[in-house]
Structures are given as C-alpha cells and as structure tokens.
C-alpha cells in the first residue's frame, strides 16, 4: 500500500499553564514564577500521513457557546466542542465525516485508506465503523499500551510539539508582560507551535521508526519494551532461589503444639524456605488462639466440640504466608 493511504490520528493535551525553568540564586529555597492561574488543558486532535501530509488540527474546547472566538489567530484549525473538553464518540464521528473523508476526497486519494487510531472508546463507535466501511476507509486500532513504539505521532511528533508549545507560551509572556494564555488566546499561541513542529522529516521518521511504512519489524526500538531493572532483578533472584535443597540454617521453624480434644497437633518442624525478612513475614498462630482451643481431659468429646468455635476442627489446615506449614495429628497420651 502506498504511503499516501496510511494515516494516523492521535489526541494530545496541552496545558494552558506551563511551568518553565527560571533563573535564581544558587541555594535559594523559595523560588517564585509568575504564571497563569488557569490550570485547565485543551484537547488537540492531530492527524498525519506517511507522505508527511498534516490535516488541520482540531481544537476541542469545553462548552457549547463562547463569548470569544476560540479560533482567533488560527482560523485554519477545526473547532470541536464538548461539555467536558474531552474527545467523545460523537465528536470523533463528526471529525471523520466532515474533515477526514472530505480531505482525502479533495486530495483525490485512492481508497482504501488506513486510519490508525489508539483504540480509545471514543474512536470505535458503531456509527463511526459503519461510516468508514461505507467510505472504504479501514479503521484500524493499534495495540493498547504500545503508543511509545507503534504510534507515529507519539514517537516523533508530540515531543517536539510540546516543546514548541512551551516556547510559544514563554514568548507570548515576554511580548505581553502581565498577560497569560487563556482559552481565548490559546489558538493564536498554539499556531506557532503547530507550524514549527509539523515538519516533513518528523512525519516520515514517525512511520519509519514504528515499522508501519515501509513495513519492518526490525525498525521497532525493542529497548522500549524490555522489563524494568527492578522486575529483572526480582525475576533473577527468584530463579536463583528455586533450589529446594537450601541450607536449613536460613529456615524458620515453629514446632509449638496446638492442643485439641481429639488429639494434639504439632507444627511440622520441616525446614521452610523463607524470603527476605524485609519482604515476607510469617503469620504465626497467636498464643490466645492456642489457649482458646485447649481443654480439660475430663470433658467429653461432645461437650468439648460443642464449646469450641465452629471454625476450629481437626480438619482445619493452618496456612502460613507465604508457604504452608504442615499440621501432623498425634494421639493424646492417656494417664
């Protein structure tokens, strides 16, 4: 399939308030920075193809009616509106129908066209699937939790885009001291970040490094899917400790007797492998429980069983975490 037929759509969040590094005296404990009190963030939907063609971004604002022009300064962008400011299935359907399909028709791209999405619930509604099927668009969901290796926008685009966004916010504050980026000025400030980040080189490298075009399994950076150092160390320690013939000096043994009416139960003194004390604790039977199950030999068996709690019977297996301690019955000695 030609690269013009492979596109990827992804949502990114841009915070209106950005914390940047400031110059301060060495050793200062309290360092202040003047920033906006607005801590909200706006959703941006980006889409690019393997031929480095970028669709105009969709800026999603919370609310339905605005007292300001949300796209002032960036009229080429697409306006999206939801109650929460997040992408939902209805807005995604609108984007596919009104913008994505219209764009490929205007560019006279032959179909079928592959549209790669991240599998979020807002991207896989029944209506959107039927629309893509009727328009000969293959809506393909990439694997979950693999955006850092399989999604071109995450691999190459969003990192530089966020960096340019922080630079645009800083430049805006330098040019207009005392003013901050708001929802009304977001589009104009974001435009410069979008123009600087959406380069041909980033789009081509994004599809190449993810192995999507040209298709190559070896292009994926396998170092990003290796287990963490903590997990690898824990696994190696577990493998080294699988030998059952351990030194008995490191084993903890409890052989205290537990008296019951039908016999005496003694904790089996067989050595038990115990993990590091900082990681594992053995839950030994409290002495009060032992006292509660002890009884006088003059009582009959029926009276003793009647007096005991219903959960304490000879069949009871005492389980010790993390390993089981065997309970061996012995007949009671008669005088």
mmCIF file of N, CA and C in Angstrom, residues 137-251:
data_model
loop_
_atom_site.group_PDB
_atom_site.id
_atom_site.type_symbol
_atom_site.label_atom_id
_atom_site.label_comp_id
_atom_site.label_asym_id
_atom_site.label_seq_id
_atom_site.Cartn_x
_atom_site.Cartn_y
_atom_site.Cartn_z
ATOM 1 N N UNK A 137 -12.805 3.130 4.093
ATOM 2 C CA UNK A 137 -11.729 3.534 4.996
ATOM 3 C C UNK A 137 -11.544 2.428 6.028
ATOM 4 N N UNK A 138 -10.338 1.945 6.160
ATOM 5 C CA UNK A 138 -10.035 0.881 7.120
ATOM 6 C C UNK A 138 -9.678 1.530 8.452
ATOM 7 N N UNK A 139 -10.555 1.388 9.425
ATOM 8 C CA UNK A 139 -10.318 1.929 10.767
ATOM 9 C C UNK A 139 -9.617 0.851 11.587
ATOM 10 N N UNK A 140 -8.340 1.042 11.827
ATOM 11 C CA UNK A 140 -7.531 0.010 12.478
ATOM 12 C C UNK A 140 -7.063 0.512 13.842
ATOM 13 N N UNK A 141 -7.335 -0.294 14.875
ATOM 14 C CA UNK A 141 -6.933 0.056 16.240
ATOM 15 C C UNK A 141 -5.580 -0.578 16.556
ATOM 16 N N UNK A 142 -4.634 0.232 16.944
ATOM 17 C CA UNK A 142 -3.322 -0.269 17.335
ATOM 18 C C UNK A 142 -3.384 -0.888 18.723
ATOM 19 N N UNK A 143 -2.346 -1.617 19.076
ATOM 20 C CA UNK A 143 -2.309 -2.285 20.370
ATOM 21 C C UNK A 143 -2.336 -1.274 21.509
ATOM 22 N N UNK A 144 -2.994 -1.665 22.597
ATOM 23 C CA UNK A 144 -3.036 -0.807 23.775
ATOM 24 C C UNK A 144 -1.682 -0.815 24.486
ATOM 25 N N UNK A 145 -1.411 0.280 25.183
ATOM 26 C CA UNK A 145 -0.188 0.438 25.980
ATOM 27 C C UNK A 145 1.079 0.267 25.134
ATOM 28 N N UNK A 146 0.985 0.562 23.857
ATOM 29 C CA UNK A 146 2.155 0.466 22.985
ATOM 30 C C UNK A 146 2.313 1.718 22.146
ATOM 31 N N UNK A 147 1.762 2.835 22.611
ATOM 32 C CA UNK A 147 1.828 4.069 21.833
ATOM 33 C C UNK A 147 3.258 4.570 21.684
ATOM 34 N N UNK A 148 4.128 4.249 22.649
ATOM 35 C CA UNK A 148 5.505 4.745 22.596
ATOM 36 C C UNK A 148 6.364 4.013 21.573
ATOM 37 N N UNK A 149 5.840 2.951 20.973
ATOM 38 C CA UNK A 149 6.612 2.224 19.962
ATOM 39 C C UNK A 149 5.853 2.031 18.658
ATOM 40 N N UNK A 150 4.515 2.154 18.668
ATOM 41 C CA UNK A 150 3.731 1.836 17.475
ATOM 42 C C UNK A 150 2.991 3.020 16.873
ATOM 43 N N UNK A 151 2.876 4.137 17.580
ATOM 44 C CA UNK A 151 2.099 5.255 17.063
ATOM 45 C C UNK A 151 3.040 6.376 16.623
ATOM 46 N N UNK A 152 3.045 6.695 15.334
ATOM 47 C CA UNK A 152 3.984 7.701 14.819
ATOM 48 C C UNK A 152 3.874 9.054 15.509
ATOM 49 N N UNK A 153 2.657 9.483 15.825
ATOM 50 C CA UNK A 153 2.503 10.792 16.475
ATOM 51 C C UNK A 153 3.191 10.823 17.829
ATOM 52 N N UNK A 154 3.084 9.745 18.587
ATOM 53 C CA UNK A 154 3.729 9.694 19.897
ATOM 54 C C UNK A 154 5.240 9.563 19.773
ATOM 55 N N UNK A 155 5.699 8.856 18.773
ATOM 56 C CA UNK A 155 7.131 8.580 18.650
ATOM 57 C C UNK A 155 7.915 9.820 18.242
ATOM 58 N N UNK A 156 7.389 10.608 17.298
ATOM 59 C CA UNK A 156 8.193 11.722 16.766
ATOM 60 C C UNK A 156 7.523 13.088 16.847
ATOM 61 N N UNK A 157 6.202 13.157 16.835
ATOM 62 C CA UNK A 157 5.543 14.464 16.705
ATOM 63 C C UNK A 157 5.285 15.150 18.032
ATOM 64 N N UNK A 158 4.709 14.455 18.987
ATOM 65 C CA UNK A 158 4.211 15.115 20.191
ATOM 66 C C UNK A 158 5.315 15.645 21.088
ATOM 67 N N UNK A 159 6.469 15.022 21.092
ATOM 68 C CA UNK A 159 7.581 15.550 21.881
ATOM 69 C C UNK A 159 8.001 16.936 21.427
ATOM 70 N N UNK A 160 8.351 17.122 20.157
ATOM 71 C CA UNK A 160 8.670 18.471 19.673
ATOM 72 C C UNK A 160 7.495 19.433 19.756
ATOM 73 N N UNK A 161 6.269 18.922 19.570
ATOM 74 C CA UNK A 161 5.107 19.809 19.639
ATOM 75 C C UNK A 161 4.954 20.409 21.033
ATOM 76 N N UNK A 162 5.113 19.618 22.063
ATOM 77 C CA UNK A 162 5.004 20.135 23.429
ATOM 78 C C UNK A 162 6.153 21.084 23.753
ATOM 79 N N UNK A 163 7.322 20.797 23.236
ATOM 80 C CA UNK A 163 8.455 21.705 23.455
ATOM 81 C C UNK A 163 8.190 23.057 22.798
ATOM 82 N N UNK A 164 7.738 23.052 21.551
ATOM 83 C CA UNK A 164 7.427 24.307 20.868
ATOM 84 C C UNK A 164 6.255 25.020 21.543
ATOM 85 N N UNK A 165 5.346 24.276 22.133
ATOM 86 C CA UNK A 165 4.235 24.904 22.843
ATOM 87 C C UNK A 165 4.736 25.662 24.064
ATOM 88 N N UNK A 166 5.640 25.078 24.812
ATOM 89 C CA UNK A 166 6.210 25.778 25.964
ATOM 90 C C UNK A 166 6.976 27.022 25.516
ATOM 91 N N UNK A 167 7.693 26.904 24.415
ATOM 92 C CA UNK A 167 8.419 28.070 23.900
ATOM 93 C C UNK A 167 7.453 29.161 23.452
ATOM 94 N N UNK A 168 6.342 28.783 22.843
ATOM 95 C CA UNK A 168 5.360 29.773 22.386
ATOM 96 C C UNK A 168 4.718 30.495 23.562
ATOM 97 N N UNK A 169 4.441 29.762 24.624
ATOM 98 C CA UNK A 169 3.859 30.392 25.818
ATOM 99 C C UNK A 169 4.848 31.370 26.433
ATOM 100 N N UNK A 170 6.112 30.997 26.514
ATOM 101 C CA UNK A 170 7.123 31.889 27.080
ATOM 102 C C UNK A 170 7.293 33.139 26.216
ATOM 103 N N UNK A 171 7.312 32.971 24.898
ATOM 104 C CA UNK A 171 7.446 34.127 24.013
ATOM 105 C C UNK A 171 6.240 35.056 24.130
ATOM 106 N N UNK A 172 5.076 34.476 24.308
ATOM 107 C CA UNK A 172 3.866 35.295 24.455
ATOM 108 C C UNK A 172 3.931 36.139 25.725
ATOM 109 N N UNK A 173 4.418 35.555 26.806
ATOM 110 C CA UNK A 173 4.515 36.297 28.059
ATOM 111 C C UNK A 173 5.607 37.355 28.002
ATOM 112 N N UNK A 174 6.660 37.119 27.239
ATOM 113 C CA UNK A 174 7.703 38.135 27.083
ATOM 114 C C UNK A 174 7.203 39.325 26.272
ATOM 115 N N UNK A 175 6.427 39.026 25.248
ATOM 116 C CA UNK A 175 5.922 40.098 24.401
ATOM 117 C C UNK A 175 4.817 40.897 25.086
ATOM 118 N N UNK A 176 4.057 40.235 25.947
ATOM 119 C CA UNK A 176 2.953 40.893 26.640
ATOM 120 C C UNK A 176 3.104 40.665 28.139
ATOM 121 N N UNK A 177 3.950 41.464 28.790
ATOM 122 C CA UNK A 177 4.181 41.275 30.230
ATOM 123 C C UNK A 177 2.882 41.447 31.022
ATOM 124 N N UNK A 178 2.689 40.565 31.976
ATOM 125 C CA UNK A 178 1.495 40.631 32.808
ATOM 126 C C UNK A 178 0.304 39.895 32.239
ATOM 127 N N UNK A 179 0.381 39.431 31.007
ATOM 128 C CA UNK A 179 -0.719 38.691 30.399
ATOM 129 C C UNK A 179 -0.363 37.205 30.312
ATOM 130 N N UNK A 180 -1.400 36.383 30.307
ATOM 131 C CA UNK A 180 -1.211 34.943 30.281
ATOM 132 C C UNK A 180 -2.087 34.336 29.194
ATOM 133 N N UNK A 181 -1.740 33.130 28.825
ATOM 134 C CA UNK A 181 -2.511 32.416 27.807
ATOM 135 C C UNK A 181 -3.834 31.958 28.410
ATOM 136 N N UNK A 182 -4.913 32.256 27.731
ATOM 137 C CA UNK A 182 -6.248 31.844 28.143
ATOM 138 C C UNK A 182 -6.884 31.031 27.016
ATOM 139 N N UNK A 183 -8.108 30.587 27.256
ATOM 140 C CA UNK A 183 -8.812 29.854 26.202
ATOM 141 C C UNK A 183 -9.047 30.739 24.986
ATOM 142 N N UNK A 184 -9.202 32.033 25.206
ATOM 143 C CA UNK A 184 -9.428 32.936 24.093
ATOM 144 C C UNK A 184 -8.190 33.182 23.252
ATOM 145 N N UNK A 185 -7.019 33.067 23.838
ATOM 146 C CA UNK A 185 -5.766 33.293 23.102
ATOM 147 C C UNK A 185 -5.015 31.999 22.807
ATOM 148 N N UNK A 186 -5.596 30.878 23.180
ATOM 149 C CA UNK A 186 -4.911 29.593 23.006
ATOM 150 C C UNK A 186 -4.598 29.315 21.538
ATOM 151 N N UNK A 187 -5.565 29.530 20.658
ATOM 152 C CA UNK A 187 -5.387 29.178 19.242
ATOM 153 C C UNK A 187 -4.236 29.953 18.613
ATOM 154 N N UNK A 188 -4.161 31.243 18.887
ATOM 155 C CA UNK A 188 -3.105 32.058 18.276
ATOM 156 C C UNK A 188 -1.726 31.654 18.776
ATOM 157 N N UNK A 189 -1.616 31.295 20.045
ATOM 158 C CA UNK A 189 -0.324 30.872 20.594
ATOM 159 C C UNK A 189 0.033 29.468 20.109
ATOM 160 N N UNK A 190 -0.965 28.618 20.000
ATOM 161 C CA UNK A 190 -0.708 27.241 19.578
ATOM 162 C C UNK A 190 -0.318 27.159 18.104
ATOM 163 N N UNK A 191 -0.736 28.116 17.317
ATOM 164 C CA UNK A 191 -0.451 28.069 15.879
ATOM 165 C C UNK A 191 1.045 28.026 15.608
ATOM 166 N N UNK A 192 1.806 28.874 16.274
ATOM 167 C CA UNK A 192 3.252 28.890 16.036
ATOM 168 C C UNK A 192 3.893 27.568 16.438
ATOM 169 N N UNK A 193 3.409 26.962 17.526
ATOM 170 C CA UNK A 193 3.942 25.665 17.939
ATOM 171 C C UNK A 193 3.611 24.590 16.914
ATOM 172 N N UNK A 194 2.403 24.622 16.375
ATOM 173 C CA UNK A 194 1.993 23.637 15.383
ATOM 174 C C UNK A 194 2.799 23.775 14.088
ATOM 175 N N UNK A 195 2.996 24.991 13.638
ATOM 176 C CA UNK A 195 3.731 25.220 12.390
ATOM 177 C C UNK A 195 5.184 24.777 12.530
ATOM 178 N N UNK A 196 5.794 25.036 13.669
ATOM 179 C CA UNK A 196 7.198 24.675 13.865
ATOM 180 C C UNK A 196 7.404 23.168 14.053
ATOM 181 N N UNK A 197 6.389 22.480 14.570
ATOM 182 C CA UNK A 197 6.550 21.054 14.886
ATOM 183 C C UNK A 197 6.181 20.142 13.724
ATOM 184 N N UNK A 198 5.242 20.543 12.901
ATOM 185 C CA UNK A 198 4.746 19.662 11.836
ATOM 186 C C UNK A 198 5.651 19.748 10.608
ATOM 187 N N UNK A 199 6.762 19.086 10.676
ATOM 188 C CA UNK A 199 7.718 19.073 9.569
ATOM 189 C C UNK A 199 7.613 17.759 8.795
ATOM 190 N N UNK A 200 8.139 17.776 7.595
ATOM 191 C CA UNK A 200 8.132 16.576 6.750
ATOM 192 C C UNK A 200 9.006 15.489 7.363
ATOM 193 N N UNK A 201 10.126 15.870 7.910
ATOM 194 C CA UNK A 201 11.068 14.903 8.459
ATOM 195 C C UNK A 201 10.465 14.127 9.625
ATOM 196 N N UNK A 202 9.735 14.810 10.514
ATOM 197 C CA UNK A 202 9.145 14.135 11.669
ATOM 198 C C UNK A 202 8.083 13.134 11.248
ATOM 199 N N UNK A 203 7.278 13.477 10.267
ATOM 200 C CA UNK A 203 6.228 12.558 9.816
ATOM 201 C C UNK A 203 6.821 11.300 9.193
ATOM 202 N N UNK A 204 7.808 11.468 8.334
ATOM 203 C CA UNK A 204 8.427 10.308 7.679
ATOM 204 C C UNK A 204 9.130 9.418 8.702
ATOM 205 N N UNK A 205 9.854 10.032 9.630
ATOM 206 C CA UNK A 205 10.543 9.249 10.657
ATOM 207 C C UNK A 205 9.552 8.554 11.585
ATOM 208 N N UNK A 206 8.405 9.183 11.837
ATOM 209 C CA UNK A 206 7.417 8.562 12.711
ATOM 210 C C UNK A 206 6.920 7.233 12.175
ATOM 211 N N UNK A 207 6.572 7.189 10.905
ATOM 212 C CA UNK A 207 6.110 5.933 10.310
ATOM 213 C C UNK A 207 7.258 4.945 10.096
ATOM 214 N N UNK A 208 8.454 5.448 9.877
ATOM 215 C CA UNK A 208 9.596 4.554 9.666
ATOM 216 C C UNK A 208 10.029 3.892 10.967
ATOM 217 N N UNK A 209 10.115 4.663 12.047
ATOM 218 C CA UNK A 209 10.591 4.112 13.315
ATOM 219 C C UNK A 209 9.583 3.171 13.960
ATOM 220 N N UNK A 210 8.319 3.298 13.623
ATOM 221 C CA UNK A 210 7.312 2.374 14.142
ATOM 222 C C UNK A 210 7.138 1.147 13.256
ATOM 223 N N UNK A 211 7.826 1.105 12.138
ATOM 224 C CA UNK A 211 7.742 -0.039 11.246
ATOM 225 C C UNK A 211 6.463 -0.132 10.456
ATOM 226 N N UNK A 212 5.687 0.966 10.387
ATOM 227 C CA UNK A 212 4.418 0.941 9.665
ATOM 228 C C UNK A 212 4.604 1.206 8.179
ATOM 229 N N UNK A 213 5.572 2.060 7.834
ATOM 230 C CA UNK A 213 5.900 2.288 6.427
ATOM 231 C C UNK A 213 7.353 2.774 6.332
ATOM 232 N N UNK A 214 8.125 2.038 5.549
ATOM 233 C CA UNK A 214 7.762 0.747 4.988
ATOM 234 C C UNK A 214 7.763 -0.308 6.092
ATOM 235 N N UNK A 215 6.894 -1.309 5.910
ATOM 236 C CA UNK A 215 6.672 -2.267 6.985
ATOM 237 C C UNK A 215 7.961 -3.015 7.307
ATOM 238 N N UNK A 216 8.356 -2.933 8.570
ATOM 239 C CA UNK A 216 9.587 -3.593 9.008
ATOM 240 C C UNK A 216 9.523 -3.810 10.511
ATOM 241 N N UNK A 217 9.545 -5.073 10.902
ATOM 242 C CA UNK A 217 9.519 -5.391 12.332
ATOM 243 C C UNK A 217 10.800 -4.940 13.017
ATOM 244 N N UNK A 218 11.911 -4.993 12.302
ATOM 245 C CA UNK A 218 13.184 -4.610 12.896
ATOM 246 C C UNK A 218 13.329 -3.132 13.168
ATOM 247 N N UNK A 219 12.418 -2.309 12.636
ATOM 248 C CA UNK A 219 12.508 -0.866 12.865
ATOM 249 C C UNK A 219 12.050 -0.463 14.255
ATOM 250 N N UNK A 220 11.291 -1.318 14.923
ATOM 251 C CA UNK A 220 10.779 -1.004 16.253
ATOM 252 C C UNK A 220 11.918 -1.059 17.265
ATOM 253 N N UNK A 221 11.986 -0.057 18.112
ATOM 254 C CA UNK A 221 13.017 0.003 19.145
ATOM 255 C C UNK A 221 12.658 -0.973 20.259
ATOM 256 N N UNK A 222 13.287 -2.140 20.268
ATOM 257 C CA UNK A 222 12.954 -3.172 21.243
ATOM 258 C C UNK A 222 13.418 -2.821 22.655
ATOM 259 N N UNK A 223 14.320 -1.864 22.779
ATOM 260 C CA UNK A 223 14.768 -1.481 24.118
ATOM 261 C C UNK A 223 13.646 -0.844 24.932
ATOM 262 N N UNK A 224 12.611 -0.328 24.253
ATOM 263 C CA UNK A 224 11.493 0.298 24.954
ATOM 264 C C UNK A 224 10.495 -0.708 25.505
ATOM 265 N N UNK A 225 10.629 -1.969 25.142
ATOM 266 C CA UNK A 225 9.711 -2.992 25.637
ATOM 267 C C UNK A 225 10.409 -3.976 26.566
ATOM 268 N N UNK A 226 11.651 -3.713 26.916
ATOM 269 C CA UNK A 226 12.353 -4.572 27.856
ATOM 270 C C UNK A 226 11.831 -4.342 29.269
ATOM 271 N N UNK A 227 11.883 -5.365 30.143
ATOM 272 C CA UNK A 227 11.409 -5.188 31.519
ATOM 273 C C UNK A 227 12.277 -4.207 32.279
ATOM 274 N N UNK A 228 11.693 -3.587 33.275
ATOM 275 C CA UNK A 228 12.432 -2.632 34.083
ATOM 276 C C UNK A 228 13.516 -3.339 34.884
ATOM 277 N N UNK A 229 14.464 -2.560 35.381
ATOM 278 C CA UNK A 229 15.575 -3.137 36.138
ATOM 279 C C UNK A 229 15.088 -3.805 37.416
ATOM 280 N N UNK A 230 14.062 -3.232 38.054
ATOM 281 C CA UNK A 230 13.540 -3.810 39.298
ATOM 282 C C UNK A 230 12.905 -5.165 39.020
ATOM 283 N N UNK A 231 12.107 -5.248 37.944
ATOM 284 C CA UNK A 231 11.460 -6.512 37.597
ATOM 285 C C UNK A 231 12.478 -7.571 37.211
ATOM 286 N N UNK A 232 13.487 -7.188 36.440
ATOM 287 C CA UNK A 232 14.507 -8.143 36.014
ATOM 288 C C UNK A 232 15.297 -8.674 37.208
ATOM 289 N N UNK A 233 15.581 -7.800 38.184
ATOM 290 C CA UNK A 233 16.327 -8.237 39.357
ATOM 291 C C UNK A 233 15.494 -9.182 40.208
ATOM 292 N N UNK A 234 14.204 -8.866 40.374
ATOM 293 C CA UNK A 234 13.338 -9.735 41.168
ATOM 294 C C UNK A 234 13.197 -11.105 40.524
ATOM 295 N N UNK A 235 13.123 -11.126 39.197
ATOM 296 C CA UNK A 235 12.999 -12.398 38.495
ATOM 297 C C UNK A 235 14.262 -13.233 38.640
ATOM 298 N N UNK A 236 15.430 -12.599 38.547
ATOM 299 C CA UNK A 236 16.683 -13.337 38.685
ATOM 300 C C UNK A 236 16.851 -13.884 40.094
ATOM 301 N N UNK A 237 16.454 -13.104 41.102
ATOM 302 C CA UNK A 237 16.540 -13.584 42.479
ATOM 303 C C UNK A 237 15.626 -14.782 42.696
ATOM 304 N N UNK A 238 14.463 -14.759 42.049
ATOM 305 C CA UNK A 238 13.520 -15.862 42.188
ATOM 306 C C UNK A 238 14.061 -17.128 41.547
ATOM 307 N N UNK A 239 14.715 -16.980 40.392
ATOM 308 C CA UNK A 239 15.292 -18.134 39.713
ATOM 309 C C UNK A 239 16.427 -18.748 40.525
ATOM 310 N N UNK A 240 17.218 -17.900 41.179
ATOM 311 C CA UNK A 240 18.328 -18.412 41.973
ATOM 312 C C UNK A 240 17.852 -19.138 43.216
ATOM 313 N N UNK A 241 16.652 -18.831 43.691
ATOM 314 C CA UNK A 241 16.157 -19.433 44.918
ATOM 315 C C UNK A 241 15.214 -20.582 44.711
ATOM 316 N N UNK A 242 15.155 -21.164 43.511
ATOM 317 C CA UNK A 242 14.244 -22.270 43.246
ATOM 318 C C UNK A 242 14.749 -23.607 43.768
ATOM 319 N N UNK A 243 16.010 -23.689 44.198
ATOM 320 C CA UNK A 243 16.573 -24.952 44.671
ATOM 321 C C UNK A 243 15.941 -25.319 46.000
ATOM 322 N N UNK A 244 15.377 -26.544 46.080
ATOM 323 C CA UNK A 244 14.715 -26.978 47.312
ATOM 324 C C UNK A 244 15.713 -27.376 48.387
ATOM 325 N N UNK A 245 16.936 -27.751 47.976
ATOM 326 C CA UNK A 245 17.939 -28.195 48.939
ATOM 327 C C UNK A 245 18.694 -27.000 49.489
ATOM 328 N N UNK A 246 17.974 -26.143 50.204
ATOM 329 C CA UNK A 246 18.597 -24.958 50.782
ATOM 330 C C UNK A 246 19.221 -25.306 52.119
ATOM 331 N N UNK A 247 20.063 -24.450 52.573
ATOM 332 C CA UNK A 247 20.685 -24.627 53.874
ATOM 333 C C UNK A 247 19.632 -24.440 54.950
ATOM 334 N N UNK A 248 19.527 -25.378 55.839
ATOM 335 C CA UNK A 248 18.495 -25.320 56.870
ATOM 336 C C UNK A 248 18.747 -24.217 57.877
ATOM 337 N N UNK A 249 19.948 -23.650 57.887
ATOM 338 C CA UNK A 249 20.237 -22.593 58.850
ATOM 339 C C UNK A 249 19.393 -21.360 58.594
ATOM 340 N N UNK A 250 19.036 -21.123 57.321
ATOM 341 C CA UNK A 250 18.264 -19.940 56.977
ATOM 342 C C UNK A 250 16.769 -20.176 57.067
ATOM 343 N N UNK A 251 16.347 -21.401 57.443
ATOM 344 C CA UNK A 251 14.918 -21.694 57.507
ATOM 345 C C UNK A 251 14.399 -21.400 58.897
#
